[in-house]
Short mmCIF file of C-alpha atoms in Angstrom, two decimals:
data_model
loop_
_atom_site.label_atom_id
_atom_site.label_comp_id
_atom_site.label_asym_id
_atom_site.label_seq_id
_atom_site.Cartn_x
_atom_site.Cartn_y
_atom_site.Cartn_z
CA UNK A 123 69.86 109.34 99.86
CA UNK A 124 71.44 110.15 96.50
CA UNK A 125 71.30 106.63 95.02
CA UNK A 126 71.91 107.92 91.51
CA UNK A 127 75.28 109.35 92.36
CA UNK A 128 76.28 106.29 94.43
CA UNK A 129 75.51 104.04 91.43
CA UNK A 130 77.46 106.45 89.20
CA UNK A 131 80.55 106.17 91.44
CA UNK A 132 80.30 102.37 91.59
CA UNK A 133 79.98 102.35 87.80
CA UNK A 134 83.25 104.24 87.45
CA UNK A 135 84.87 101.81 89.89
CA UNK A 136 83.82 98.92 87.65
CA UNK A 137 85.22 100.74 84.61
CA UNK A 138 88.57 101.06 86.35
CA UNK A 139 88.31 97.45 87.46
CA UNK A 140 87.84 96.45 83.83
CA UNK A 141 91.10 98.21 82.96
CA UNK A 142 92.94 96.62 85.91
CA UNK A 143 91.76 93.15 84.87
CA UNK A 144 93.43 93.56 81.48
CA UNK A 145 96.90 93.83 83.06
CA UNK A 146 97.11 90.12 84.06
CA UNK A 147 96.15 89.27 80.46
CA UNK A 148 99.57 90.57 79.43
CA UNK A 149 101.19 88.31 82.02
CA UNK A 150 99.16 85.35 80.73
CA UNK A 151 100.25 86.06 77.15
CA UNK A 152 103.90 86.24 78.26
CA UNK A 153 103.71 82.80 79.88
CA UNK A 154 101.29 81.26 77.37
CA UNK A 155 98.57 80.65 80.00
CA UNK A 156 94.93 80.06 79.12
CA UNK A 157 93.80 81.60 82.40
CA UNK A 158 94.24 84.98 80.71
CA UNK A 159 90.83 84.43 79.04
CA UNK A 160 89.25 84.46 82.51
CA UNK A 161 90.58 87.98 83.04
CA UNK A 162 89.43 89.09 79.59
CA UNK A 163 85.90 87.82 80.24
CA UNK A 164 85.86 89.40 83.71
CA UNK A 165 87.08 92.69 82.26
CA UNK A 166 84.31 92.74 79.65
CA UNK A 167 81.66 91.99 82.29
CA UNK A 168 82.96 94.78 84.58
CA UNK A 169 83.15 97.35 81.79
CA UNK A 170 79.67 96.55 80.46
CA UNK A 171 78.08 96.93 83.89
CA UNK A 172 80.22 100.01 84.57
CA UNK A 173 79.17 101.68 81.32
CA UNK A 174 75.50 101.00 82.08
CA UNK A 175 75.89 102.67 85.50
CA UNK A 176 77.77 105.70 84.10
CA UNK A 177 75.92 106.21 80.82
CA UNK A 178 74.10 109.18 82.30
CA UNK A 179 75.45 111.68 84.80
CA UNK A 180 73.11 112.17 87.77
CA UNK A 181 71.47 115.60 87.93
CA UNK A 182 71.63 115.69 91.71
CA UNK A 183 75.30 116.33 92.63
CA UNK A 184 74.70 116.65 96.40
CA UNK A 185 76.94 114.23 98.22
CA UNK A 186 77.12 114.11 101.99
CA UNK A 187 78.86 112.02 104.64
CA UNK A 188 76.28 109.21 104.66
CA UNK A 189 76.47 108.81 100.89
CA UNK A 190 80.28 108.85 101.13
CA UNK A 191 80.36 105.99 103.62
CA UNK A 192 77.80 103.94 101.70
CA UNK A 193 79.52 104.54 98.34
CA UNK A 194 82.86 103.41 99.77
CA UNK A 195 81.45 100.31 101.51
CA UNK A 196 79.32 99.23 98.54
CA UNK A 197 82.13 100.10 96.15
CA UNK A 198 84.58 97.81 97.92
CA UNK A 199 82.07 94.94 98.00
CA UNK A 200 81.23 95.27 94.28
CA UNK A 201 84.92 95.70 93.46
CA UNK A 202 85.73 92.51 95.37
CA UNK A 203 82.99 90.51 93.65
CA UNK A 204 84.19 91.54 90.18
CA UNK A 205 87.80 90.91 91.22
CA UNK A 206 86.91 87.35 92.27
CA UNK A 207 85.53 86.44 88.83
CA UNK A 208 88.92 85.38 87.32
CA UNK A 209 89.47 82.85 90.11
CA UNK A 210 86.02 81.32 89.51
CA UNK A 211 85.99 81.46 85.69
CA UNK A 212 89.50 80.00 85.40
CA UNK A 213 88.51 77.16 87.73
CA UNK A 214 91.66 77.61 89.85
CA UNK A 215 89.52 78.61 92.86
CA UNK A 216 86.07 77.38 91.80
CA UNK A 217 84.41 77.77 95.20
CA UNK A 218 82.65 81.16 95.32
CA UNK A 219 83.32 81.75 99.04
CA UNK A 220 86.99 80.86 98.68
CA UNK A 221 87.42 83.08 95.61
CA UNK A 222 85.70 85.99 97.31
CA UNK A 223 87.72 85.46 100.50
CA UNK A 224 90.99 85.50 98.53
CA UNK A 225 89.99 88.64 96.62
CA UNK A 226 88.79 90.58 99.66
CA UNK A 227 91.96 89.53 101.45
CA UNK A 228 93.91 90.97 98.52
CA UNK A 229 92.10 94.29 98.18
CA UNK A 230 91.99 94.91 101.93
CA UNK A 231 95.74 94.11 102.03
CA UNK A 232 95.11 91.40 104.63
CA UNK A 233 97.06 88.60 102.97
CA UNK A 234 95.11 85.77 104.61
CA UNK A 235 94.71 82.89 102.18
CA UNK A 236 92.65 79.74 101.76
CA UNK A 237 95.34 78.16 99.57
CA UNK A 238 97.60 75.41 100.89
CA UNK A 239 99.70 75.40 97.71
CA UNK A 240 100.12 78.93 96.38
CA UNK A 241 102.66 77.85 93.76
CA UNK A 242 100.02 75.73 92.00
CA UNK A 243 98.32 78.89 90.70
CA UNK A 244 99.10 80.20 87.23
CA UNK A 245 101.44 83.18 86.91
CA UNK A 246 98.66 85.56 85.87
CA UNK A 247 96.58 84.68 88.94
CA UNK A 248 99.64 85.01 91.22
CA UNK A 249 100.21 88.42 89.66
CA UNK A 250 96.56 89.36 90.19
CA UNK A 251 96.70 88.43 93.89
CA UNK A 252 99.66 90.77 94.43
CA UNK A 253 98.22 93.46 92.16
CA UNK A 254 95.04 93.58 94.26
CA UNK A 255 97.26 94.50 97.22
CA UNK A 256 98.73 97.43 95.32
CA UNK A 257 95.31 98.63 94.11
CA UNK A 258 93.76 98.40 97.57
CA UNK A 259 96.75 99.70 99.51
CA UNK A 260 96.14 103.38 98.92
CA UNK A 261 92.44 102.94 98.24
CA UNK A 262 90.49 102.31 95.07
CA UNK A 263 88.38 105.44 95.41
CA UNK A 264 91.43 107.58 96.23
CA UNK A 265 92.90 106.37 92.94
CA UNK A 266 89.66 107.30 91.18
CA UNK A 267 89.65 110.75 92.80
CA UNK A 268 93.20 111.35 91.55
CA UNK A 269 91.94 110.90 87.97
CA UNK A 270 88.30 112.02 87.97
CA UNK A 271 86.73 114.97 89.85
CA UNK A 272 83.59 113.01 90.60
CA UNK A 273 81.91 114.67 93.54
CA UNK A 274 82.88 118.28 93.26
CA UNK A 275 83.52 119.90 96.63
CA UNK A 276 81.99 117.02 98.56
CA UNK A 277 84.50 114.31 97.61
CA UNK A 278 86.27 114.78 100.95
CA UNK A 279 83.57 112.48 102.36
CA UNK A 280 84.92 109.68 100.14
CA UNK A 281 88.53 110.26 101.19
CA UNK A 282 87.56 110.30 104.88
CA UNK A 283 85.56 107.10 104.53
CA UNK A 284 88.40 105.21 102.85
CA UNK A 285 91.58 106.64 104.41
CA UNK A 286 93.03 105.10 107.59
CA UNK A 287 93.33 107.10 110.81
CA UNK A 288 91.29 109.13 113.29
CA UNK A 289 91.28 112.22 111.06
CA UNK A 290 92.03 113.00 107.44
CA UNK A 291 93.26 116.26 106.00
CA UNK A 292 94.34 117.66 102.67
CA UNK A 293 98.05 117.95 101.80
CA UNK A 294 97.23 120.78 99.41
CA UNK A 295 94.07 122.91 98.99
CA UNK A 296 92.66 120.85 96.11
CA UNK A 297 91.59 117.36 97.11
CA UNK A 298 92.23 115.95 93.64
CA UNK A 299 95.82 117.20 93.87
CA UNK A 300 96.14 115.57 97.33
CA UNK A 301 95.03 112.21 95.90
CA UNK A 302 97.47 112.59 92.99
CA UNK A 303 100.38 113.39 95.33
CA UNK A 304 99.57 110.39 97.53
CA UNK A 305 99.59 108.03 94.56
CA UNK A 306 102.76 109.59 93.13
CA UNK A 307 104.61 108.93 96.42
CA UNK A 308 103.10 105.44 96.56
CA UNK A 309 104.20 104.60 93.01
CA UNK A 310 107.68 106.07 93.50
CA UNK A 311 108.37 104.02 96.65
CA UNK A 312 107.06 100.88 94.89
CA UNK A 313 109.39 101.47 91.94
CA UNK A 314 112.43 102.05 94.17
CA UNK A 315 111.78 98.79 96.01
CA UNK A 316 111.29 96.98 92.69
CA UNK A 317 114.69 98.18 91.44
CA UNK A 318 116.45 97.21 94.68
CA UNK A 319 114.90 93.72 94.52
CA UNK A 320 116.12 93.29 90.95
CA UNK A 321 119.61 94.34 92.07
CA UNK A 322 119.42 91.61 94.70
CA UNK A 323 119.00 88.93 92.05
CA UNK A 324 115.22 88.55 92.10
CA UNK A 325 113.53 87.62 88.83
CA UNK A 326 111.37 90.26 87.14
CA UNK A 327 108.12 88.49 88.03
CA UNK A 328 109.12 87.92 91.66
CA UNK A 329 110.29 91.53 92.05
CA UNK A 330 107.07 93.00 90.65
CA UNK A 331 104.74 90.84 92.74
CA UNK A 332 106.81 91.28 95.92
CA UNK A 333 106.97 95.06 95.45
CA UNK A 334 103.18 95.20 94.97
CA UNK A 335 102.54 93.06 98.06
CA UNK A 336 104.97 95.11 100.16
CA UNK A 337 103.65 98.48 99.00
CA UNK A 338 100.10 97.55 99.90
CA UNK A 339 101.38 95.99 103.16
CA UNK A 340 99.42 92.92 102.06
CA UNK A 341 101.82 90.00 102.19
CA UNK A 342 100.50 87.66 99.51
CA UNK A 343 103.57 85.58 98.68
CA UNK A 344 104.19 83.71 95.45
CA UNK A 345 106.06 80.96 97.31
CA UNK A 346 104.62 78.50 99.80
CA UNK A 347 107.38 79.52 102.22
CA UNK A 348 106.57 83.25 101.78
CA UNK A 349 109.96 85.07 101.97
CA UNK A 350 112.01 82.28 103.59
CA UNK A 351 113.64 81.13 100.33
CA UNK A 352 115.08 84.52 99.45
CA UNK A 353 118.48 85.94 100.42
CA UNK A 354 119.12 88.00 103.55
CA UNK A 355 119.62 91.08 101.32
CA UNK A 356 116.16 90.67 99.77
CA UNK A 357 114.57 90.00 103.17
CA UNK A 358 116.17 93.18 104.54
CA UNK A 359 115.01 95.26 101.57
CA UNK A 360 111.46 93.98 102.02
CA UNK A 361 111.61 94.56 105.80
CA UNK A 362 112.78 98.16 105.38
CA UNK A 363 110.12 98.94 102.81
CA UNK A 364 107.40 97.34 104.93
CA UNK A 365 108.35 99.81 107.65
CA UNK A 366 108.49 102.69 105.13
CA UNK A 367 105.01 101.93 103.79
CA UNK A 368 103.75 101.89 107.38
CA UNK A 369 104.69 105.57 107.78
CA UNK A 370 102.11 108.34 107.32
CA UNK A 371 102.47 109.53 103.71
CA UNK A 372 102.14 113.12 104.93
CA UNK A 373 105.67 112.68 106.36
CA UNK A 374 107.02 112.01 102.87
CA UNK A 375 105.16 115.06 101.58
CA UNK A 376 106.95 117.20 104.17
CA UNK A 377 110.27 115.87 102.89
CA UNK A 378 109.21 116.68 99.33
CA UNK A 379 108.48 120.31 100.21
CA UNK A 380 111.81 120.48 102.05
CA UNK A 381 110.55 120.49 105.63
CA UNK A 382 112.58 117.56 107.05
CA UNK A 383 112.77 119.01 110.58
CA UNK A 384 109.00 119.22 110.80
CA UNK A 385 108.71 115.65 109.48
CA UNK A 386 111.20 114.24 111.99
CA UNK A 387 109.38 115.98 114.86
CA UNK A 388 106.33 113.80 114.23
CA UNK A 389 105.31 112.22 117.53
CA UNK A 390 103.53 109.37 115.78
CA UNK A 391 106.59 108.58 113.66
CA UNK A 392 108.93 108.53 116.65
CA UNK A 393 106.55 106.28 118.61
CA UNK A 394 106.11 103.95 115.63
CA UNK A 395 109.87 103.57 115.10
CA UNK A 396 110.42 103.25 118.86
CA UNK A 397 107.95 100.37 119.12
CA UNK A 398 109.68 98.60 116.22
CA UNK A 399 113.14 99.09 117.76
CA UNK A 400 112.21 97.91 121.26
CA UNK A 401 110.17 94.95 119.98
CA UNK A 402 113.03 93.86 117.71
CA UNK A 403 115.58 93.96 120.54
CA UNK A 404 113.38 92.08 123.02
CA UNK A 405 112.33 89.39 120.53
CA UNK A 406 115.85 89.10 119.11
CA UNK A 407 117.36 88.26 122.48
CA UNK A 408 114.39 86.03 123.36
CA UNK A 409 114.87 83.83 120.25
CA UNK A 410 118.68 83.98 120.01
CA UNK A 411 119.07 80.31 120.96
CA UNK A 412 117.12 79.28 117.86
CA UNK A 413 119.62 80.90 115.47
CA UNK A 414 123.32 80.71 114.72
CA UNK A 415 124.07 84.17 116.15
CA UNK A 416 122.41 87.11 117.84
CA UNK A 417 122.69 89.11 114.60
CA UNK A 418 120.70 86.52 112.66
CA UNK A 419 118.12 86.46 115.47
CA UNK A 420 117.84 90.28 115.38
CA UNK A 421 117.52 90.27 111.59
CA UNK A 422 114.71 87.72 111.73
CA UNK A 423 113.07 89.56 114.62
CA UNK A 424 113.19 92.87 112.70
CA UNK A 425 111.58 91.26 109.65
CA UNK A 426 108.70 89.75 111.63
CA UNK A 427 108.18 92.86 113.76
CA UNK A 428 108.09 95.02 110.62
CA UNK A 429 105.76 92.56 108.93
CA UNK A 430 103.27 92.36 111.80
CA UNK A 431 103.16 96.00 112.95
CA UNK A 432 102.65 97.18 109.36
CA UNK A 433 100.10 94.34 108.96
CA UNK A 434 101.90 93.06 105.86
CA UNK A 435 102.03 89.41 106.89
CA UNK A 436 105.16 88.21 105.10
CA UNK A 437 107.15 85.61 107.02
CA UNK A 438 110.65 84.16 106.91
CA UNK A 439 110.25 81.73 109.82
CA UNK A 440 107.41 79.99 111.63
CA UNK A 441 107.02 82.40 114.56
CA UNK A 442 104.31 80.07 115.83
CA UNK A 443 107.20 78.07 117.37
CA UNK A 444 108.79 81.06 119.14
CA UNK A 445 108.80 81.41 122.96
CA UNK A 446 105.68 82.77 124.70
CA UNK A 447 107.20 86.24 125.24
CA UNK A 448 107.93 86.72 121.54
CA UNK A 449 104.51 85.44 120.48
CA UNK A 450 102.83 87.75 123.00
CA UNK A 451 104.66 90.75 121.56
CA UNK A 452 103.68 89.66 118.04
CA UNK A 453 100.00 89.51 119.07
CA UNK A 454 100.21 92.96 120.71
CA UNK A 455 101.76 94.39 117.53
CA UNK A 456 98.81 92.98 115.57
CA UNK A 457 96.55 95.40 117.40
CA UNK A 458 98.92 98.39 117.40
CA UNK A 459 99.24 98.56 113.64
CA UNK A 460 101.01 101.17 111.54
CA UNK A 461 100.67 104.96 111.31
CA UNK A 462 97.52 106.75 110.22
CA UNK A 463 97.66 107.79 106.58
CA UNK A 464 99.77 104.77 105.61
CA UNK A 465 98.86 101.58 103.75
CA UNK A 466 99.05 99.60 107.02
CA UNK A 467 96.14 98.35 109.09
CA UNK A 468 95.53 97.83 112.80
CA UNK A 469 94.24 100.31 115.35
CA UNK A 470 96.95 102.85 114.34
CA UNK A 471 99.68 104.42 116.46
CA UNK A 472 97.96 107.83 116.47
CA UNK A 473 94.79 106.41 118.05
CA UNK A 474 96.83 104.68 120.73
CA UNK A 475 98.72 107.91 121.46
CA UNK A 476 95.49 109.91 121.69
CA UNK A 477 93.87 107.30 123.93
CA UNK A 478 96.93 107.15 126.19
CA UNK A 479 97.03 110.94 126.57
CA UNK A 480 93.30 111.06 127.22
CA UNK A 481 93.62 108.36 129.89
CA UNK A 482 96.56 110.19 131.49
CA UNK A 483 94.57 113.42 131.60
CA UNK A 484 91.56 111.67 133.11
CA UNK A 485 93.70 110.18 135.89
CA UNK A 486 95.40 113.55 136.43
CA UNK A 487 92.03 115.28 136.75
CA UNK A 488 91.29 113.25 139.90
CA UNK A 489 94.43 114.67 141.51
CA UNK A 490 94.12 118.17 140.05
CA UNK A 491 90.40 118.67 139.31
CA UNK A 492 90.71 122.40 138.53
CA UNK A 493 93.56 122.06 136.04
CA UNK A 494 92.62 122.60 132.38
CA UNK A 495 93.63 119.45 130.51
CA UNK A 496 94.49 119.78 126.81
CA UNK A 497 95.47 116.86 124.60
CA UNK A 498 97.99 117.70 121.91
CA UNK A 499 99.35 115.55 119.09
CA UNK A 500 101.95 116.78 116.58
CA UNK A 501 101.88 120.16 118.40
CA UNK A 502 98.20 120.55 117.57
CA UNK A 503 95.25 120.48 119.91
CA UNK A 504 93.16 117.33 119.56
CA UNK A 505 89.56 118.50 119.26
CA UNK A 506 86.54 116.93 120.90
CA UNK A 507 85.37 115.64 117.51
CA UNK A 508 88.55 113.57 117.09
CA UNK A 509 88.38 112.33 120.70
CA UNK A 510 84.78 111.31 120.15
CA UNK A 511 85.64 109.46 116.93
CA UNK A 512 88.50 107.61 118.67
CA UNK A 513 86.19 106.54 121.52
CA UNK A 514 83.50 105.39 119.08
CA UNK A 515 86.12 103.48 117.10
CA UNK A 516 87.30 101.55 120.17
CA UNK A 517 83.74 100.68 121.22
CA UNK A 518 82.90 99.41 117.73
CA UNK A 519 86.23 97.59 117.50
CA UNK A 520 85.64 95.67 120.74
CA UNK A 521 82.02 94.93 119.75
CA UNK A 522 82.95 93.58 116.29
CA UNK A 523 85.85 91.59 117.73
CA UNK A 524 83.67 90.01 120.43
CA UNK A 525 80.81 89.14 118.07
CA UNK A 526 83.24 87.68 115.51
CA UNK A 527 84.84 85.53 118.20
CA UNK A 528 81.45 84.24 119.31
CA UNK A 529 80.36 83.42 115.76
CA UNK A 530 83.46 81.49 114.69
CA UNK A 531 83.65 79.69 118.05
CA UNK A 532 80.65 77.69 116.81
CA UNK A 533 83.18 75.59 114.88
CA UNK A 534 84.88 74.55 118.14
CA UNK A 535 88.38 75.55 117.02
CA UNK A 536 91.08 76.31 119.58
CA UNK A 537 90.89 79.64 121.39
CA UNK A 538 94.36 80.63 120.14
CA UNK A 539 93.35 79.91 116.54
CA UNK A 540 90.05 81.79 116.79
CA UNK A 541 91.47 84.77 118.67
CA UNK A 542 94.38 85.32 116.31
CA UNK A 543 92.25 84.57 113.22
CA UNK A 544 89.89 87.42 114.14
CA UNK A 545 92.88 89.60 115.08
CA UNK A 546 94.57 88.84 111.76
CA UNK A 547 91.50 89.62 109.65
CA UNK A 548 90.10 92.61 111.55
CA UNK A 549 93.58 94.19 111.66
CA UNK A 550 94.31 93.20 108.04
CA UNK A 551 97.43 91.20 108.91
CA UNK A 552 97.05 87.73 107.39
CA UNK A 553 98.76 85.09 109.52
CA UNK A 554 97.94 84.42 113.15
CA UNK A 555 98.97 81.62 115.48
CA UNK A 556 98.21 77.91 115.87
CA UNK A 557 95.76 76.83 113.13
CA UNK A 558 96.23 80.07 111.17
CA UNK A 559 99.98 80.42 111.74
CA UNK A 560 102.40 81.58 109.01
CA UNK A 561 102.68 78.04 107.63
CA UNK A 562 98.89 77.39 107.77
CA UNK A 563 95.86 78.90 105.99
CA UNK A 564 92.16 79.74 106.42
CA UNK A 565 90.94 77.02 104.07
CA UNK A 566 89.74 74.75 106.88
CA UNK A 567 87.07 77.18 108.10
CA UNK A 568 83.44 76.83 107.03
CA UNK A 569 81.75 79.14 104.52
CA UNK A 570 79.95 80.85 107.41
CA UNK A 571 83.19 81.63 109.27
CA UNK A 572 84.77 82.86 106.03
CA UNK A 573 81.87 85.29 105.64
CA UNK A 574 82.58 86.59 109.16
CA UNK A 575 86.26 87.00 108.27
CA UNK A 576 85.37 88.76 105.00
CA UNK A 577 83.25 91.27 106.89
CA UNK A 578 86.09 91.77 109.39
CA UNK A 579 88.63 92.36 106.62
CA UNK A 580 86.44 94.97 104.94
CA UNK A 581 85.52 96.60 108.26
CA UNK A 582 89.17 96.74 109.32
CA UNK A 583 90.33 98.25 106.03
CA UNK A 584 87.54 100.85 105.99
CA UNK A 585 87.97 101.86 109.64
CA UNK A 586 84.74 100.11 110.76
CA UNK A 587 82.26 102.97 110.29
CA UNK A 588 81.39 102.54 106.57
CA UNK A 589 80.57 98.85 106.97
CA UNK A 590 78.52 99.48 110.12
CA UNK A 591 76.57 102.25 108.39
CA UNK A 592 75.97 100.03 105.35
CA UNK A 593 74.48 97.23 107.45
CA UNK A 594 72.56 99.44 109.89
CA UNK A 595 68.79 99.25 109.17
CA UNK A 596 67.99 102.89 109.98
CA UNK A 597 70.53 104.05 107.37
CA UNK A 598 68.03 103.03 104.70
CA UNK A 599 64.90 104.43 106.35
CA UNK A 600 63.27 107.44 104.76
CA UNK A 601 63.10 109.98 107.55
CA UNK A 602 60.90 112.24 105.50
CA UNK A 603 58.18 109.63 105.30
CA UNK A 604 55.19 110.61 107.41
CA UNK A 605 53.03 107.94 108.96
CA UNK A 606 49.30 108.46 108.53
CA UNK A 607 46.92 106.90 111.04
#
């Protein structure tokens, strides 16, 4: 295990964190808020520790898959701890578990909150909550890779450990260039949404924070009513961009290099948009009696469908009061999630497609046992390695979900609350149903249950494997150690 290089990477993460923490200081100065000192202190702490960890480059530059997973998992935990310091130091969220829950929810783009009155926070802390979404949306280590060539030819292990989806590939031959392109697309889409929100009459502060929360598909609102107070135009802009940020960023790269036909042929994209369209129509007609017209019902349905399938978590209405059919579809969309290679969470459309095709082939093999069955996705053969990783993912997913349900059921909450709370955190969505509905929060849970949810949020954002490897005992055993009798 190359601990020296892992510490070196975490040190650079803390250095970047120190820089990020200075941004809310500007917001605090603009509004004359004393909470800005909490960010300044947190920044100094992060930079000092980061400089200690990076003062000397490790001689051993070997970096393999195991180190990649551990570096990513540990990096996100350390990043979250340092990001929680402003909440604690400022005294606005003094409880350590609550502050850490809020920060992890921000970085993992979950959007679940322990706050019952979001508007009571200072402007700089509201900005920080949304900014954590934007930082975590594309991945903190991906951002670092776009600036620093840290791990030489082995940094693909970091990208694979942090990027969502069953497989990860380079857009261009150089991985650093791939990371730069991803962030350039990410920043461009964020800026376009920001401008459109300003044109819709949003204030500068509201537009910035909303654009950050949408881009990261996080959903931290700056209003207690989330997006309900804003105009239909603003709601539609946010809904469209939620859907756009749920698309695989490789699709946008194909448009950039002038290959629109190839982009539009994407099977995952067509399935993703098809699910959104069908879900919107079904829910729209199911809830039409609750609104003034079918068009208003469809508009509200589209917003909530886009919010849930992309795991953003914004809300304009309390869908907890919708009919059973609509709520069932919402819960199903929680698990489906967005496309691989996007900022969205969930299982991912590509995994569902691969699993469906694999199941279809298995059933077909009983009827035609001698037929050679080949699974193809995006006109490419799906290899056994990808099939194996998808199967492992589903087994781990069910195991983590079941254990989480058992652990939080110790509090004797309702089944609907517990089930959707685990669904919302493991799939990085935010709101669930009943006790964790869009108008409720996670503040009523015990510190123990919050720890379970924090693990679920991190596991869901990092595609399960890194967190499992980090907490697996044999990961840390020295295999070269020989026992002497």
